[in-house]
Amino acid sequence: MAFSKDFLWGGAVAGNQYEGGFQEGGRGLSTLDVLTGGGYRKPRMVTYRTKEGIYGESPVDSSMTGKIPQGAVGCIRPDTFYPSHMATDFYHHYKEDIALFAEMGFNCFRMSVSWSRICPNGMYEINEEGLKFYDQVFDELLQYGIEPVVTINHFEMPLYLADHLDGWSSREVIDYFVFYARTVLERYKDKVKYWMTFNEINVLSGWCQLGIHKNDPQTLYQAHHHIFVASAKVVELGHEINPDFKIGMMAAVIPSYPMTCRPEDVMEAVRFNRAREFYMDVQVKGYYPSYKLKEFEREHVRIHMEPGDLEIIQKGTVDFIGFSYYMSTVSTTDPDAEQTEGNQFMAFKNPYLKTSDWGWTVDPLGLRIVLSQIYDRYHVPLFIVENGLGANDEIETDGSVIDDYRIAYLRDHIMAMKQAVELDGVEVMGYTPWGCIDIVSAGTGEMKKRYGFIYVERYDDGTGDFSRRKKRSFDWYRKVIASNGEDLSDCN
Ligand code: BGP
């Protein structure tokens, strides 16, 4: 058998995309609450109000950057639809959803805790009702033997911190974040063992994700430095609270191949891949790598550090690397190379590979390649905490959803993961496909872009009764888990 007996099989979601209940139970507002829906090549919008009281909106690019003018505050407009407000209403459906996950045989479930549900304005006030909600969710999971895998921060920040402190550009936010993290680590120390600090740390940018109003390299990297310090403090603190905690980092892994064997293309791929490796070097090895320090020098980026920051980073290295993997790209110096959509950025088209309906390059072998490369470089356990196919699922006249394309995508990726374990000796802890139940897309704000094994009747015009139905992939994945990844055959 390729996978160990305690291999973690489950699924993954994020608060702002599935939880809903945005104004229930004392929750405060978060930056993502003022993000409208969008669509394929139709940007989501941030809605805001200027100092003069004028409403405005500005587009969020594919990297979810989003900008609002200095002095303006994020605001909800009464005439506008915000998909995350109800999302897929896990807030009221969690018992039903968890029962379905248990039926599939999940032994883990990756979810995030909402900062503004615990600390409504992001500061030192605790909302007991918010804590109780997650108590109930974790208890429900544990009753079925499902381990929660918790992301402490998935792409959002309390609106108050963005509006009043310019988000992560302020050093003070480190203390607020550590306070919030301490609150959840202590509260759930006997219920949750697996944690990740920041989702896809390597792509965080702009107002929606970081609360910053400028997105130039100086502001961005200073904000990231604060996040590194905050994350390292939380890792150390977590290990003090419960030495059995496994606390990981989380990165978006989108490997890039050189388009040709021209050394310039190869160097371009090195540059592209380093943009991600930087975050792993800091959080796993515990230092700022030389190639990044040189880049800072060239770009005139000066990170302001307090005495002790580097020691904090060194001490707070993570126990494992969690990562998302959906696609690969290619690197080229050819300005006319054909582009295609990508996860949070425009990618280049690989002539050897197909793309999904949303333009993302499908590359299962790329998963084996990155698993080997990352493991060789860092020698820590790896956890694939996101992988999946966003597709336009249709309900047939008999009520079924036949998502064979999703089965094929996941089968090929699980096969590649298995080869990495069996043939390359990579230590993989677990696999949690993304959006195991349909949720709102982060990039496009759509419901139409579905990833789940479970279909949720919720649509982009705000209609739908939130009822759940199993797709064909539901039974397939149940069989995969039951056989610990040995039986990947279709259920025909
Ligand atoms: C990752 C994010 C997720 C998720 C996923 C799929 O980058 O961590 O939050 O949404 O991508 O992206 P999308 O929802 O845009 O299809």
Short mmCIF file of C-alpha atoms and ligand atoms in Angstrom, two decimals:
data_model
loop_
_atom_site.label_atom_id
_atom_site.label_comp_id
_atom_site.label_asym_id
_atom_site.label_seq_id
_atom_site.Cartn_x
_atom_site.Cartn_y
_atom_site.Cartn_z
CA MET A 1 0.00 0.00 0.00
CA ALA A 2 1.42 3.41 -0.98
CA PHE A 3 -0.21 5.49 1.72
CA SER A 4 0.26 5.01 5.45
CA LYS A 5 -2.64 3.79 7.60
CA ASP A 6 -3.04 7.24 9.14
CA PHE A 7 -2.98 9.11 5.81
CA LEU A 8 -5.32 12.11 6.02
CA TRP A 9 -8.10 11.95 3.42
CA GLY A 10 -10.68 14.69 3.37
CA GLY A 11 -11.68 17.89 1.67
CA ALA A 12 -11.00 21.61 2.02
CA VAL A 13 -12.91 24.89 2.15
CA ALA A 14 -12.42 28.46 3.43
CA GLY A 15 -14.67 30.53 5.69
CA ASN A 16 -15.45 33.41 3.40
CA GLN A 17 -16.36 31.02 0.58
CA TYR A 18 -18.70 28.60 2.38
CA GLU A 19 -19.58 29.76 5.88
CA GLY A 20 -22.07 32.58 5.35
CA GLY A 21 -23.81 33.95 8.45
CA PHE A 22 -21.78 37.09 7.90
CA GLN A 23 -23.72 39.18 10.41
CA GLU A 24 -24.84 36.43 12.74
CA GLY A 25 -23.49 35.46 16.12
CA GLY A 26 -21.73 38.78 16.74
CA ARG A 27 -19.38 38.50 13.75
CA GLY A 28 -17.67 41.71 12.59
CA LEU A 29 -17.11 42.61 8.94
CA SER A 30 -14.11 41.43 6.96
CA THR A 31 -12.54 42.84 3.82
CA LEU A 32 -14.01 40.07 1.71
CA ASP A 33 -17.54 41.02 2.79
CA VAL A 34 -17.36 44.05 0.49
CA LEU A 35 -16.38 42.01 -2.57
CA THR A 36 -19.08 41.56 -5.22
CA GLY A 37 -19.49 38.61 -7.55
CA GLY A 38 -17.75 38.61 -10.91
CA GLY A 39 -17.40 35.97 -13.58
CA TYR A 40 -15.09 34.54 -16.17
CA ARG A 41 -12.97 37.53 -17.27
CA LYS A 42 -15.40 39.80 -15.41
CA PRO A 43 -13.70 41.22 -12.33
CA ARG A 44 -15.13 41.20 -8.84
CA MET A 45 -15.51 44.71 -7.37
CA VAL A 46 -14.60 46.18 -4.01
CA THR A 47 -17.27 48.62 -2.85
CA TYR A 48 -16.19 51.56 -0.72
CA ARG A 49 -17.20 55.01 0.56
CA THR A 50 -14.84 57.97 0.35
CA LYS A 51 -14.20 60.54 3.10
CA GLU A 52 -16.70 62.81 1.32
CA GLY A 53 -19.37 60.10 1.59
CA ILE A 54 -19.31 59.16 -2.08
CA TYR A 55 -19.80 55.50 -2.99
CA GLY A 56 -17.33 53.91 -5.34
CA GLU A 57 -16.26 50.57 -6.61
CA SER A 58 -13.01 49.31 -8.06
CA PRO A 59 -12.10 46.11 -9.85
CA VAL A 60 -10.18 43.32 -8.21
CA ASP A 61 -7.64 41.74 -10.53
CA SER A 62 -7.09 38.00 -10.89
CA SER A 63 -4.66 38.04 -7.96
CA MET A 64 -7.51 39.36 -5.77
CA THR A 65 -5.45 42.49 -5.27
CA GLY A 66 -8.19 45.11 -5.15
CA LYS A 67 -7.56 48.75 -4.36
CA ILE A 68 -9.48 51.45 -2.61
CA PRO A 69 -8.41 55.10 -2.35
CA GLN A 70 -6.52 56.28 0.75
CA GLY A 71 -9.00 57.41 3.34
CA ALA A 72 -11.91 55.48 1.84
CA VAL A 73 -13.53 52.67 3.82
CA GLY A 74 -14.93 49.38 2.58
CA CYS A 75 -18.72 49.43 2.66
CA ILE A 76 -21.73 47.33 1.81
CA ARG A 77 -24.16 48.83 -0.66
CA PRO A 78 -27.82 47.92 -0.20
CA ASP A 79 -28.44 47.41 -3.93
CA THR A 80 -25.51 45.02 -4.46
CA PHE A 81 -25.17 41.23 -4.22
CA TYR A 82 -22.23 39.95 -2.19
CA PRO A 83 -21.80 36.21 -2.65
CA SER A 84 -19.85 35.60 0.56
CA HIS A 85 -22.61 36.95 2.82
CA MET A 86 -24.51 33.70 2.70
CA ALA A 87 -21.96 31.74 0.66
CA THR A 88 -23.24 28.14 0.84
CA ASP A 89 -24.55 28.63 4.35
CA PHE A 90 -22.42 26.14 6.24
CA TYR A 91 -23.31 28.28 9.26
CA HIS A 92 -26.77 26.68 9.27
CA HIS A 93 -25.98 23.44 7.41
CA TYR A 94 -22.83 22.24 9.15
CA LYS A 95 -24.44 19.16 10.68
CA GLU A 96 -25.81 18.01 7.35
CA ASP A 97 -22.52 18.74 5.57
CA ILE A 98 -20.37 16.98 8.13
CA ALA A 99 -22.65 13.92 7.98
CA LEU A 100 -22.07 13.84 4.21
CA PHE A 101 -18.29 14.17 4.67
CA ALA A 102 -18.43 11.28 7.15
CA GLU A 103 -20.39 9.22 4.63
CA MET A 104 -17.56 9.74 2.14
CA GLY A 105 -15.17 8.45 4.79
CA PHE A 106 -13.28 11.69 5.50
CA ASN A 107 -10.86 11.38 8.40
CA CYS A 108 -9.96 15.09 8.17
CA PHE A 109 -11.61 18.33 7.06
CA ARG A 110 -9.70 21.48 6.22
CA MET A 111 -11.54 24.70 7.08
CA SER A 112 -10.65 28.18 8.22
CA VAL A 113 -11.64 30.18 11.27
CA SER A 114 -12.87 33.69 10.59
CA TRP A 115 -10.81 36.33 12.41
CA SER A 116 -13.75 38.74 12.51
CA ARG A 117 -16.06 36.08 13.99
CA ILE A 118 -13.63 35.69 16.91
CA CYS A 119 -12.44 39.30 17.21
CA PRO A 120 -15.11 41.43 15.48
CA ASN A 121 -12.92 44.46 14.83
CA GLY A 122 -9.67 42.50 14.80
CA MET A 123 -8.46 43.91 18.10
CA TYR A 124 -8.64 42.69 21.69
CA GLU A 125 -12.38 42.11 22.05
CA ILE A 126 -13.40 38.43 21.97
CA ASN A 127 -16.78 37.27 20.68
CA GLU A 128 -17.71 34.23 22.77
CA GLU A 129 -20.55 33.34 20.42
CA GLY A 130 -18.08 33.02 17.55
CA LEU A 131 -15.88 30.71 19.60
CA LYS A 132 -18.93 28.61 20.49
CA PHE A 133 -19.83 28.21 16.83
CA TYR A 134 -16.47 26.60 16.04
CA ASP A 135 -16.72 24.49 19.23
CA GLN A 136 -19.91 23.02 17.82
CA VAL A 137 -18.35 22.45 14.40
CA PHE A 138 -15.25 20.75 15.83
CA ASP A 139 -17.36 18.61 18.19
CA GLU A 140 -19.51 17.51 15.29
CA LEU A 141 -16.43 16.58 13.24
CA LEU A 142 -14.77 14.72 16.11
CA GLN A 143 -17.91 12.74 16.79
CA TYR A 144 -17.39 11.15 13.35
CA GLY A 145 -13.65 10.73 13.85
CA ILE A 146 -12.86 13.60 11.46
CA GLU A 147 -9.76 15.63 12.41
CA PRO A 148 -10.19 19.37 11.81
CA VAL A 149 -7.30 20.91 9.85
CA VAL A 150 -7.56 24.63 10.53
CA THR A 151 -6.24 27.58 8.55
CA ILE A 152 -6.00 30.47 10.98
CA ASN A 153 -6.15 33.09 8.24
CA HIS A 154 -7.55 32.47 4.77
CA PHE A 155 -7.28 35.59 2.61
CA GLU A 156 -9.20 38.04 4.80
CA MET A 157 -8.78 40.55 7.52
CA PRO A 158 -11.21 42.36 9.80
CA LEU A 159 -12.45 45.40 7.92
CA TYR A 160 -11.67 47.71 10.83
CA LEU A 161 -7.94 46.92 10.63
CA ALA A 162 -7.89 47.62 6.90
CA ASP A 163 -9.85 50.85 7.23
CA HIS A 164 -8.08 52.26 10.27
CA LEU A 165 -4.58 50.78 10.32
CA ASP A 166 -3.83 50.19 6.63
CA GLY A 167 -3.85 46.47 7.35
CA TRP A 168 -0.62 44.49 7.47
CA SER A 169 1.50 47.54 6.65
CA SER A 170 1.15 48.39 10.37
CA ARG A 171 3.38 46.53 12.75
CA GLU A 172 0.64 46.69 15.42
CA VAL A 173 -1.35 44.16 13.42
CA ILE A 174 1.20 41.49 14.43
CA ASP A 175 0.04 41.77 18.04
CA TYR A 176 -3.64 41.73 17.10
CA PHE A 177 -3.13 38.65 14.97
CA VAL A 178 -1.14 36.85 17.65
CA PHE A 179 -3.87 37.67 20.18
CA TYR A 180 -6.52 36.21 17.87
CA ALA A 181 -4.40 33.14 17.13
CA ARG A 182 -3.64 32.59 20.83
CA THR A 183 -7.37 32.75 21.55
CA VAL A 184 -8.16 29.97 19.08
CA LEU A 185 -5.08 27.84 19.81
CA GLU A 186 -5.88 27.84 23.53
CA ARG A 187 -9.61 27.37 23.13
CA TYR A 188 -9.31 24.42 20.75
CA LYS A 189 -6.11 22.88 22.04
CA ASP A 190 -7.84 19.56 22.75
CA LYS A 191 -9.98 19.55 19.61
CA VAL A 192 -7.63 20.55 16.80
CA LYS A 193 -4.17 19.15 16.16
CA TYR A 194 -3.40 20.33 12.60
CA TRP A 195 -3.04 24.05 11.92
CA MET A 196 -1.79 26.31 9.15
CA THR A 197 -1.11 29.98 9.78
CA PHE A 198 -1.71 31.86 6.47
CA ASN A 199 -3.34 30.50 3.33
CA GLU A 200 -1.23 30.83 0.17
CA ILE A 201 1.16 33.25 1.83
CA ASN A 202 3.15 33.63 -1.38
CA VAL A 203 0.31 35.28 -3.30
CA LEU A 204 -1.09 37.61 -0.63
CA SER A 205 -1.40 41.13 -1.95
CA GLY A 206 -3.55 44.25 -2.04
CA TRP A 207 -6.43 45.54 -0.01
CA CYS A 208 -8.70 42.46 0.06
CA GLN A 209 -6.11 40.08 1.42
CA LEU A 210 -3.79 42.39 3.35
CA GLY A 211 -5.83 45.52 3.98
CA ILE A 212 -3.08 47.69 2.43
CA HIS A 213 -3.95 50.70 0.27
CA LYS A 214 -0.76 50.74 -1.82
CA ASN A 215 0.57 47.63 -3.50
CA ASP A 216 4.12 48.69 -4.46
CA PRO A 217 6.98 46.28 -3.60
CA GLN A 218 8.04 48.31 -0.55
CA THR A 219 4.57 48.25 1.04
CA LEU A 220 3.92 44.67 0.02
CA TYR A 221 7.16 43.18 1.34
CA GLN A 222 6.96 45.17 4.55
CA ALA A 223 3.48 43.72 5.07
CA HIS A 224 4.84 40.25 4.30
CA HIS A 225 7.64 40.74 6.82
CA HIS A 226 5.02 41.48 9.47
CA ILE A 227 3.17 38.34 8.44
CA PHE A 228 6.37 36.25 8.70
CA VAL A 229 6.97 37.54 12.23
CA ALA A 230 3.33 36.99 13.20
CA SER A 231 3.31 33.47 11.78
CA ALA A 232 6.59 32.51 13.47
CA LYS A 233 5.32 33.84 16.82
CA VAL A 234 2.15 31.80 16.44
CA VAL A 235 4.09 28.63 15.58
CA GLU A 236 6.22 29.00 18.70
CA LEU A 237 3.25 29.85 20.86
CA GLY A 238 1.26 26.93 19.48
CA HIS A 239 4.02 24.48 20.36
CA GLU A 240 4.02 25.86 23.91
CA ILE A 241 0.24 25.55 24.21
CA ASN A 242 0.24 21.96 22.99
CA PRO A 243 3.51 20.23 22.02
CA ASP A 244 1.48 17.75 19.92
CA PHE A 245 0.26 20.46 17.55
CA LYS A 246 1.42 20.13 13.95
CA ILE A 247 1.61 23.64 12.56
CA GLY A 248 2.29 24.19 8.90
CA MET A 249 2.76 26.94 6.35
CA MET A 250 0.59 27.05 3.24
CA ALA A 251 1.70 28.10 -0.24
CA ALA A 252 0.17 28.19 -3.71
CA VAL A 253 2.41 25.94 -5.76
CA ILE A 254 2.28 26.70 -9.46
CA PRO A 255 5.47 25.29 -10.95
CA SER A 256 6.87 26.83 -14.10
CA TYR A 257 8.77 25.00 -16.83
CA PRO A 258 11.10 26.82 -19.23
CA MET A 259 9.24 27.23 -22.54
CA THR A 260 12.42 26.19 -24.40
CA CYS A 261 15.93 25.09 -23.43
CA ARG A 262 17.22 28.61 -24.18
CA PRO A 263 19.12 29.57 -21.04
CA GLU A 264 17.14 32.83 -20.90
CA ASP A 265 13.89 30.87 -20.60
CA VAL A 266 15.47 28.61 -17.99
CA MET A 267 16.59 31.65 -15.98
CA GLU A 268 13.09 33.10 -16.27
CA ALA A 269 11.69 29.86 -14.80
CA VAL A 270 14.24 30.08 -11.97
CA ARG A 271 13.08 33.63 -11.26
CA PHE A 272 9.40 32.65 -11.34
CA ASN A 273 9.85 29.64 -9.05
CA ARG A 274 11.97 31.61 -6.59
CA ALA A 275 9.06 33.97 -6.06
CA ARG A 276 7.39 31.03 -4.29
CA GLU A 277 10.48 29.39 -2.81
CA PHE A 278 11.24 32.60 -0.95
CA TYR A 279 8.23 32.01 1.33
CA MET A 280 9.18 28.39 1.98
CA ASP A 281 12.78 29.38 2.66
CA VAL A 282 11.66 31.89 5.30
CA GLN A 283 9.02 29.73 6.95
CA VAL A 284 10.70 26.32 6.72
CA LYS A 285 14.41 27.15 6.81
CA GLY A 286 13.97 30.25 8.96
CA TYR A 287 15.93 32.89 7.03
CA TYR A 288 15.70 35.45 4.25
CA PRO A 289 17.50 33.84 1.27
CA SER A 290 20.33 35.69 -0.47
CA TYR A 291 18.60 35.86 -3.89
CA LYS A 292 15.72 37.79 -2.29
CA LEU A 293 17.98 40.14 -0.35
CA LYS A 294 19.76 40.98 -3.61
CA GLU A 295 16.42 41.58 -5.31
CA PHE A 296 15.43 43.94 -2.49
CA GLU A 297 18.69 45.86 -3.02
CA ARG A 298 18.07 46.20 -6.75
CA GLU A 299 14.44 47.23 -6.26
CA HIS A 300 15.28 49.65 -3.42
CA VAL A 301 13.06 47.72 -1.02
CA ARG A 302 14.14 48.35 2.58
CA ILE A 303 12.41 46.13 5.09
CA HIS A 304 12.14 47.74 8.47
CA MET A 305 12.90 45.08 11.07
CA GLU A 306 12.86 45.37 14.83
CA PRO A 307 15.70 43.83 16.81
CA GLY A 308 14.90 40.18 17.35
CA ASP A 309 12.71 39.72 14.26
CA LEU A 310 15.18 37.42 12.54
CA GLU A 311 15.51 35.27 15.67
CA ILE A 312 11.72 35.03 15.89
CA ILE A 313 11.60 33.87 12.27
CA GLN A 314 14.36 31.38 12.90
CA LYS A 315 12.69 29.92 15.97
CA GLY A 316 9.18 29.77 14.53
CA THR A 317 9.77 27.39 11.62
CA VAL A 318 6.90 25.14 10.65
CA ASP A 319 6.35 21.39 11.06
CA PHE A 320 5.05 20.72 7.57
CA ILE A 321 4.35 22.35 4.22
CA GLY A 322 0.73 22.51 3.15
CA PHE A 323 0.17 23.59 -0.41
CA SER A 324 -2.40 24.04 -3.13
CA TYR A 325 -1.79 22.55 -6.54
CA TYR A 326 -4.12 23.10 -9.47
CA MET A 327 -1.94 23.86 -12.49
CA SER A 328 1.48 24.58 -13.90
CA THR A 329 2.68 27.34 -16.21
CA VAL A 330 5.68 28.03 -18.44
CA SER A 331 8.31 30.76 -18.41
CA THR A 332 9.51 32.57 -21.46
CA THR A 333 11.14 35.80 -22.51
CA ASP A 334 9.01 35.84 -25.66
CA PRO A 335 6.69 38.85 -25.37
CA ASP A 336 4.26 37.32 -27.89
CA ALA A 337 3.80 33.97 -26.13
CA GLU A 338 0.17 32.93 -25.79
CA GLN A 339 -1.36 33.50 -22.38
CA THR A 340 -4.07 31.66 -20.51
CA GLU A 341 -5.90 32.21 -17.23
CA GLY A 342 -4.30 30.98 -14.04
CA ASN A 343 -4.87 30.75 -10.31
CA GLN A 344 -4.45 34.38 -9.23
CA PHE A 345 -2.41 35.45 -12.28
CA MET A 346 -2.20 35.21 -16.08
CA ALA A 347 -0.14 32.17 -17.07
CA PHE A 348 1.46 31.12 -20.35
CA LYS A 349 -0.02 28.33 -22.41
CA ASN A 350 1.79 25.00 -22.46
CA PRO A 351 1.35 23.46 -25.93
CA TYR A 352 1.49 19.93 -24.47
CA LEU A 353 -1.28 20.35 -21.92
CA LYS A 354 -5.04 20.99 -21.92
CA THR A 355 -6.78 23.69 -19.93
CA SER A 356 -9.92 23.65 -17.78
CA ASP A 357 -13.11 25.56 -18.69
CA TRP A 358 -11.65 28.48 -16.74
CA GLY A 359 -8.35 28.32 -18.63
CA TRP A 360 -6.18 26.70 -15.93
CA THR A 361 -3.54 24.28 -17.27
CA VAL A 362 -4.18 20.68 -16.18
CA ASP A 363 -0.92 18.92 -15.33
CA PRO A 364 -1.04 15.84 -13.04
CA LEU A 365 2.60 14.89 -13.59
CA GLY A 366 3.51 18.39 -12.45
CA LEU A 367 2.23 17.38 -9.02
CA ARG A 368 4.72 14.50 -8.80
CA ILE A 369 7.47 16.84 -9.97
CA VAL A 370 6.79 19.48 -7.34
CA LEU A 371 6.29 16.97 -4.54
CA SER A 372 9.78 15.60 -5.28
CA GLN A 373 11.37 19.01 -5.67
CA ILE A 374 9.86 20.47 -2.51
CA TYR A 375 10.65 17.38 -0.43
CA ASP A 376 14.25 17.24 -1.68
CA ARG A 377 14.72 20.89 -0.77
CA TYR A 378 12.99 21.03 2.64
CA HIS A 379 12.82 17.48 4.05
CA VAL A 380 9.58 18.08 5.96
CA PRO A 381 6.25 16.27 5.51
CA LEU A 382 4.04 17.64 2.72
CA PHE A 383 0.28 18.02 2.79
CA ILE A 384 -1.70 18.66 -0.41
CA VAL A 385 -4.43 20.81 1.09
CA GLU A 386 -6.00 21.98 -2.18
CA ASN A 387 -6.36 20.33 -5.57
CA GLY A 388 -9.36 20.15 -7.84
CA LEU A 389 -11.19 21.08 -11.00
CA GLY A 390 -13.50 24.09 -11.21
CA ALA A 391 -16.21 23.14 -13.71
CA ASN A 392 -19.69 24.08 -14.79
CA ASP A 393 -21.74 21.16 -13.44
CA GLU A 394 -25.27 20.57 -14.70
CA ILE A 395 -28.14 18.81 -12.98
CA GLU A 396 -29.60 16.16 -15.32
CA THR A 397 -33.35 15.72 -15.72
CA ASP A 398 -33.24 12.75 -13.32
CA GLY A 399 -31.57 14.95 -10.71
CA SER A 400 -28.08 13.44 -11.03
CA VAL A 401 -24.84 15.35 -11.59
CA ILE A 402 -22.44 13.39 -13.78
CA ASP A 403 -19.04 14.94 -13.16
CA ASP A 404 -16.82 12.35 -14.84
CA TYR A 405 -14.33 15.10 -15.82
CA ARG A 406 -13.77 15.77 -12.10
CA ILE A 407 -13.23 12.08 -11.37
CA ALA A 408 -10.66 11.95 -14.20
CA TYR A 409 -8.83 15.04 -12.92
CA LEU A 410 -8.67 13.84 -9.32
CA ARG A 411 -7.77 10.27 -10.30
CA ASP A 412 -4.79 11.48 -12.34
CA HIS A 413 -3.58 13.73 -9.54
CA ILE A 414 -3.96 11.06 -6.86
CA MET A 415 -2.03 8.70 -9.15
CA ALA A 416 0.77 11.27 -9.44
CA MET A 417 0.80 11.73 -5.64
CA LYS A 418 1.02 7.95 -5.25
CA GLN A 419 3.96 7.78 -7.61
CA ALA A 420 5.73 10.51 -5.67
CA VAL A 421 5.31 8.40 -2.53
CA GLU A 422 6.09 5.00 -4.05
CA LEU A 423 8.73 5.89 -6.59
CA ASP A 424 10.36 9.02 -5.17
CA GLY A 425 10.00 8.38 -1.44
CA VAL A 426 8.22 11.65 -0.68
CA GLU A 427 6.55 11.92 2.72
CA VAL A 428 2.95 13.01 2.07
CA MET A 429 0.68 13.44 5.11
CA GLY A 430 -2.64 13.87 3.42
CA TYR A 431 -4.82 15.04 0.59
CA THR A 432 -7.82 17.38 0.84
CA PRO A 433 -9.40 18.23 -2.53
CA TRP A 434 -10.58 21.81 -2.78
CA GLY A 435 -14.20 22.81 -2.42
CA CYS A 436 -15.30 19.29 -1.44
CA ILE A 437 -18.77 20.79 -1.27
CA ASP A 438 -19.61 23.55 -3.78
CA ILE A 439 -18.56 26.99 -2.57
CA VAL A 440 -18.13 30.52 -3.93
CA SER A 441 -15.07 30.84 -6.18
CA ALA A 442 -12.41 33.08 -4.68
CA GLY A 443 -11.11 34.36 -8.00
CA THR A 444 -14.37 35.00 -9.83
CA GLY A 445 -16.95 35.16 -7.03
CA GLU A 446 -19.08 32.68 -8.95
CA MET A 447 -21.10 29.68 -7.79
CA LYS A 448 -21.02 28.46 -11.37
CA LYS A 449 -17.37 27.43 -10.98
CA ARG A 450 -17.91 24.32 -8.89
CA TYR A 451 -15.38 21.94 -7.35
CA GLY A 452 -17.48 19.78 -5.03
CA PHE A 453 -18.44 16.15 -4.58
CA ILE A 454 -21.67 17.67 -3.26
CA TYR A 455 -23.77 20.06 -5.34
CA VAL A 456 -25.32 23.04 -3.56
CA GLU A 457 -28.37 24.70 -5.07
CA ARG A 458 -27.17 28.25 -4.91
CA TYR A 459 -26.78 30.39 -8.03
CA ASP A 460 -25.04 33.57 -9.13
CA ASP A 461 -28.24 35.61 -9.19
CA GLY A 462 -28.73 34.88 -5.49
CA THR A 463 -31.43 32.24 -6.04
CA GLY A 464 -31.37 28.65 -4.79
CA ASP A 465 -32.56 26.95 -1.61
CA PHE A 466 -29.12 25.69 -0.49
CA SER A 467 -30.22 22.07 -0.76
CA ARG A 468 -27.42 19.55 -1.16
CA ARG A 469 -27.17 16.57 -3.54
CA LYS A 470 -24.39 14.05 -4.17
CA LYS A 471 -22.61 14.20 -7.48
CA ARG A 472 -21.28 11.08 -9.19
CA SER A 473 -17.80 11.83 -7.83
CA PHE A 474 -19.16 11.42 -4.28
CA ASP A 475 -19.29 7.62 -4.49
CA TRP A 476 -16.03 7.48 -6.40
CA TYR A 477 -14.17 9.42 -3.71
CA ARG A 478 -15.76 7.28 -0.99
CA LYS A 479 -14.27 4.22 -2.71
CA VAL A 480 -10.87 5.89 -3.04
CA ILE A 481 -10.78 6.67 0.68
CA ALA A 482 -12.09 3.22 1.69
CA SER A 483 -9.25 1.60 -0.26
CA ASN A 484 -6.68 4.11 1.10
CA GLY A 485 -6.03 5.34 -2.42
CA GLU A 486 -5.55 1.90 -3.98
CA ASP A 487 -8.81 1.74 -5.96
CA LEU A 488 -8.99 4.70 -8.32
CA SER A 489 -11.22 2.97 -10.85
CA ASP A 490 -14.52 4.45 -11.90
CA CYS A 491 -17.70 3.13 -10.26
CA ASN A 492 -19.47 2.06 -13.48
C1 BGP B 1 -6.80 28.99 -4.06
C2 BGP B 1 -7.44 29.54 -2.81
C3 BGP B 1 -8.83 29.07 -2.55
C4 BGP B 1 -9.62 28.69 -3.77
C5 BGP B 1 -8.84 28.08 -4.88
C6 BGP B 1 -9.58 27.95 -6.19
O1 BGP B 1 -5.90 29.91 -4.56
O2 BGP B 1 -6.67 29.20 -1.67
O3 BGP B 1 -9.45 29.96 -1.68
O4 BGP B 1 -10.61 29.51 -4.08
O5 BGP B 1 -7.65 28.76 -5.13
O6 BGP B 1 -9.66 29.21 -6.81
P1 BGP B 1 -11.00 29.76 -7.43
O7 BGP B 1 -11.98 29.76 -6.33
O8 BGP B 1 -10.67 31.12 -7.93
O9 BGP B 1 -11.37 28.81 -8.52
#
